[in-house]
Structures are given as C-alpha cells and as structure tokens.
PDB file of C-alpha atoms in Angstrom:
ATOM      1  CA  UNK Q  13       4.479   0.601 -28.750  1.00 82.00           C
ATOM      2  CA  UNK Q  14       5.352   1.228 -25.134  1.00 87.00           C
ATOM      3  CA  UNK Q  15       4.035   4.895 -25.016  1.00 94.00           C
ATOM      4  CA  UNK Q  16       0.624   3.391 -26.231  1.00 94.00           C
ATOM      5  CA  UNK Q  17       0.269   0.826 -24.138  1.00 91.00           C
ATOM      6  CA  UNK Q  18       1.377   3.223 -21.295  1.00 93.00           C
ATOM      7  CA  UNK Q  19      -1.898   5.184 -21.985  1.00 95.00           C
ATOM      8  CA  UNK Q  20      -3.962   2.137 -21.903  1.00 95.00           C
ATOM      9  CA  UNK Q  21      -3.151   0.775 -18.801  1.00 94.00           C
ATOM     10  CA  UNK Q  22      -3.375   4.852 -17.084  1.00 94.00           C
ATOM     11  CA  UNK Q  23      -6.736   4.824 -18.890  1.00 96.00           C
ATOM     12  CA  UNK Q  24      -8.014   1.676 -18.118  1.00 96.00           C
ATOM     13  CA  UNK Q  25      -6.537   2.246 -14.143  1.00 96.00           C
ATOM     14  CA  UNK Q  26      -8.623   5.289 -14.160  1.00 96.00           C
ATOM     15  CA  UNK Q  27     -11.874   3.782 -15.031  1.00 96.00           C
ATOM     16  CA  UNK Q  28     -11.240   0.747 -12.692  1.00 95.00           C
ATOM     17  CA  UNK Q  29     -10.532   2.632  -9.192  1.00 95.00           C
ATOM     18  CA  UNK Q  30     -10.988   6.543 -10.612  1.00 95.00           C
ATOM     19  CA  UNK Q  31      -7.563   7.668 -10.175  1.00 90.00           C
ATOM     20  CA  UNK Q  32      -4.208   6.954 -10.951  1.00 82.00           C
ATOM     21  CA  UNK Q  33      -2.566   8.582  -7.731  1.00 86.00           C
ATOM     22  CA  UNK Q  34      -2.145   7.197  -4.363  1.00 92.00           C
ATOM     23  CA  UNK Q  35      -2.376   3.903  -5.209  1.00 93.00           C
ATOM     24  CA  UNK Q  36      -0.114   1.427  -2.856  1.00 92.00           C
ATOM     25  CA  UNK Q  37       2.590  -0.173  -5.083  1.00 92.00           C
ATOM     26  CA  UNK Q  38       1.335  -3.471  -4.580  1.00 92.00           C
ATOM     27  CA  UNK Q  39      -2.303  -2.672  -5.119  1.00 94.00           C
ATOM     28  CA  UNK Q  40      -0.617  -0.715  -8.363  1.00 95.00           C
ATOM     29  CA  UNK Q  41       1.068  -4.139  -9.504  1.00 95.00           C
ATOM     30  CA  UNK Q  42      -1.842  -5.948  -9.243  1.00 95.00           C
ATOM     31  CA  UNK Q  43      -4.012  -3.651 -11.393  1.00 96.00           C
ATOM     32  CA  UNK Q  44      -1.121  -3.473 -13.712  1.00 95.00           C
ATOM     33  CA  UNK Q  45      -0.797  -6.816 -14.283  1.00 96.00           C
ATOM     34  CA  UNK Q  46      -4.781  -7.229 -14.598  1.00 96.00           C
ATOM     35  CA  UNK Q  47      -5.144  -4.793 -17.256  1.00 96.00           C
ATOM     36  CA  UNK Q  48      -2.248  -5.865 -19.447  1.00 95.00           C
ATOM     37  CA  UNK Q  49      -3.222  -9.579 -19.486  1.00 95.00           C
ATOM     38  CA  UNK Q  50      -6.822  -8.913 -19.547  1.00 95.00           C
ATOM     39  CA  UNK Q  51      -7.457  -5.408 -21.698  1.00 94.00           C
ATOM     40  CA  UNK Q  52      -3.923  -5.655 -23.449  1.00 94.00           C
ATOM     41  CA  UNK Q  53      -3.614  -9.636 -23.989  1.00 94.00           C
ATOM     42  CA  UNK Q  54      -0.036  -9.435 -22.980  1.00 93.00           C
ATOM     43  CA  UNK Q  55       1.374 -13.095 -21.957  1.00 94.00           C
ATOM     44  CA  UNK Q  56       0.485 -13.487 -18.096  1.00 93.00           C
ATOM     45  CA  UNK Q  57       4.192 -15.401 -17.880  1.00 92.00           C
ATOM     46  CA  UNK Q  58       5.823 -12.343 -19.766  1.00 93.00           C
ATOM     47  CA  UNK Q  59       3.982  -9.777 -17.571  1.00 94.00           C
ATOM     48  CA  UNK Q  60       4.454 -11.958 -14.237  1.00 94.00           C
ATOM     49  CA  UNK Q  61       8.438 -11.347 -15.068  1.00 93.00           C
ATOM     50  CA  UNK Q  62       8.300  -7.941 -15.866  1.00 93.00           C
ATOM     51  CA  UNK Q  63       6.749  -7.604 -12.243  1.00 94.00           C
ATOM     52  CA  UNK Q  64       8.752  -9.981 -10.397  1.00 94.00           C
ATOM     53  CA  UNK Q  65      11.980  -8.248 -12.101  1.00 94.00           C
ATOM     54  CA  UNK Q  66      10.696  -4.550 -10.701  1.00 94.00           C
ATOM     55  CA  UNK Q  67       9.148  -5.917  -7.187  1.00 93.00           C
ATOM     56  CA  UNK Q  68      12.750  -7.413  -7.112  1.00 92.00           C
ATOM     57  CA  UNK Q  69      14.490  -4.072  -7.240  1.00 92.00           C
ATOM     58  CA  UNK Q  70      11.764  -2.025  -4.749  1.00 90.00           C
ATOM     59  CA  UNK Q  71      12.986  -3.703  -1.625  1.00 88.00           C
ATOM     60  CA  UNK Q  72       9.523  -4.256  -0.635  1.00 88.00           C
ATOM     61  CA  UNK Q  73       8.700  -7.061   1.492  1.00 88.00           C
ATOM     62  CA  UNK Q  74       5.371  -8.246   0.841  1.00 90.00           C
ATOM     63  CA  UNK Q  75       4.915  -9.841  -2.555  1.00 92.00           C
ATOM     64  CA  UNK Q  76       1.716  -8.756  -4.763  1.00 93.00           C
ATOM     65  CA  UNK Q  77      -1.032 -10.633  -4.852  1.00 92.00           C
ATOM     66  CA  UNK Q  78      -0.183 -11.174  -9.263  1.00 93.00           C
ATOM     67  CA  UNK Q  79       3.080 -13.153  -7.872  1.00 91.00           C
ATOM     68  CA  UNK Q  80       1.663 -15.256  -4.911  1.00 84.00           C
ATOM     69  CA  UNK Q  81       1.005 -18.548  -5.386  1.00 55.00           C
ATOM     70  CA  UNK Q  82      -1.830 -18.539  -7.807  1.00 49.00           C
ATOM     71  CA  UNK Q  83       0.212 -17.117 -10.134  1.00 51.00           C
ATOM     72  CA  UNK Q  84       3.392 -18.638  -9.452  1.00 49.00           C
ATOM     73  CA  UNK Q  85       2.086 -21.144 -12.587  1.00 49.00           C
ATOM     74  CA  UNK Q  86       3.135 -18.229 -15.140  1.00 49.00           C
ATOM     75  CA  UNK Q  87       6.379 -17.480 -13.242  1.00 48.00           C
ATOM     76  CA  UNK Q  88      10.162 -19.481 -13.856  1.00 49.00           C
ATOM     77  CA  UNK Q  89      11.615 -21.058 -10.910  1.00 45.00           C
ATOM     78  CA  UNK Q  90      13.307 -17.730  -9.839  1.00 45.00           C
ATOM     79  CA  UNK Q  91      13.487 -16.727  -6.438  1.00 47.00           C
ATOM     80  CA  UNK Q  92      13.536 -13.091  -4.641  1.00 49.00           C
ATOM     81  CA  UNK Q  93      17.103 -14.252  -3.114  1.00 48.00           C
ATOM     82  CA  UNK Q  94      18.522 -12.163  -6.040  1.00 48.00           C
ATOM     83  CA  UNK Q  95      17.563  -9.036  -3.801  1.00 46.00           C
ATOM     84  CA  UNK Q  96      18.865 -10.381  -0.732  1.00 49.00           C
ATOM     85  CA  UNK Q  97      21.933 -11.889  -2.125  1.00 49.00           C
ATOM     86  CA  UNK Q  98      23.164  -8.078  -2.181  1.00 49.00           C
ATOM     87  CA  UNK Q  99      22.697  -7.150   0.882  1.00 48.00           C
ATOM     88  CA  UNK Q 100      24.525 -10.930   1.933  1.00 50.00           C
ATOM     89  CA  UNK Q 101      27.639  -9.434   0.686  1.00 46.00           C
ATOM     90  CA  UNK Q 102      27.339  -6.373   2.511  1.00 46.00           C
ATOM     91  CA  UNK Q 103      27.883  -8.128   5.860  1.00 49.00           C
TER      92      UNK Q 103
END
C-alpha cells in the first residue's frame, strides 16, 4: 500500500533526524532509500531505480550518496545521459 508505506518512511524520518522539513533533497534520498531497504525490506535494486528515475528528472547535479558507487551494485547499467540527452536537442 503506497499511502502506508508513505507514513512509515515520514515516521521513521522523524525519529531518525526529528523532522521531516528542510531536509536537502539529497540528504532526503539518502534517508529514503535507508529506511525503505532497511525498516521496509524493499529490494535495494528496486529502490536504487525508483531514485535514480526521480534524481533523473530534478536536474540536480550531484548524485546521492544511495547512487554513488557503493551502490551502483544494485543499479542497471543506466546512465544520467537520459537527462542531458534533452537538453542535447535543444541546441
């Protein structure tokens, strides 16, 4: 259930840093993908490209610390290029 597991990872973000505002988005995709392999057991690869699939679309530049290298095992060989392939066409 989405909604459900929504609550658990606001709850379990509370208790970890007490708050669930102002959190950088790549501090907030690291705690994501923490508590939903660790407190939620969801698949580190499936969770990985969840992530990679959202950091994809922000247009930020530096890449969380749950899709550097160490966890690059969980990820497919897909590159960021997707995101810069559209602004290739542009110019």
């Amino acid at each position: 259930d989405p909604f459900s597991n929504f609550v658990k990872i606001s709850e379990a973000l509370y208790r970890r840093i007490s708050r669930t505002h102002k959190i950088s988005l790549l501090r907030l995709y690291d705690h994501v993908f923490d508590i939903a392999t660790e407190e939620l057991q969801i698949d580190a690869g499936q969770m990985a490209n969840a992530i990679r699939r959202d950091f994809d679309a922000s247009g930020l530049k530096s890449v969380p610390g749950c899709l550097s290298s160490t966890a690059k095992t969980h990820l497919p060989e897909v590159s960021g290029r997707s995101r810069h392939k559209a602004r290739q066409v542009r110019h």
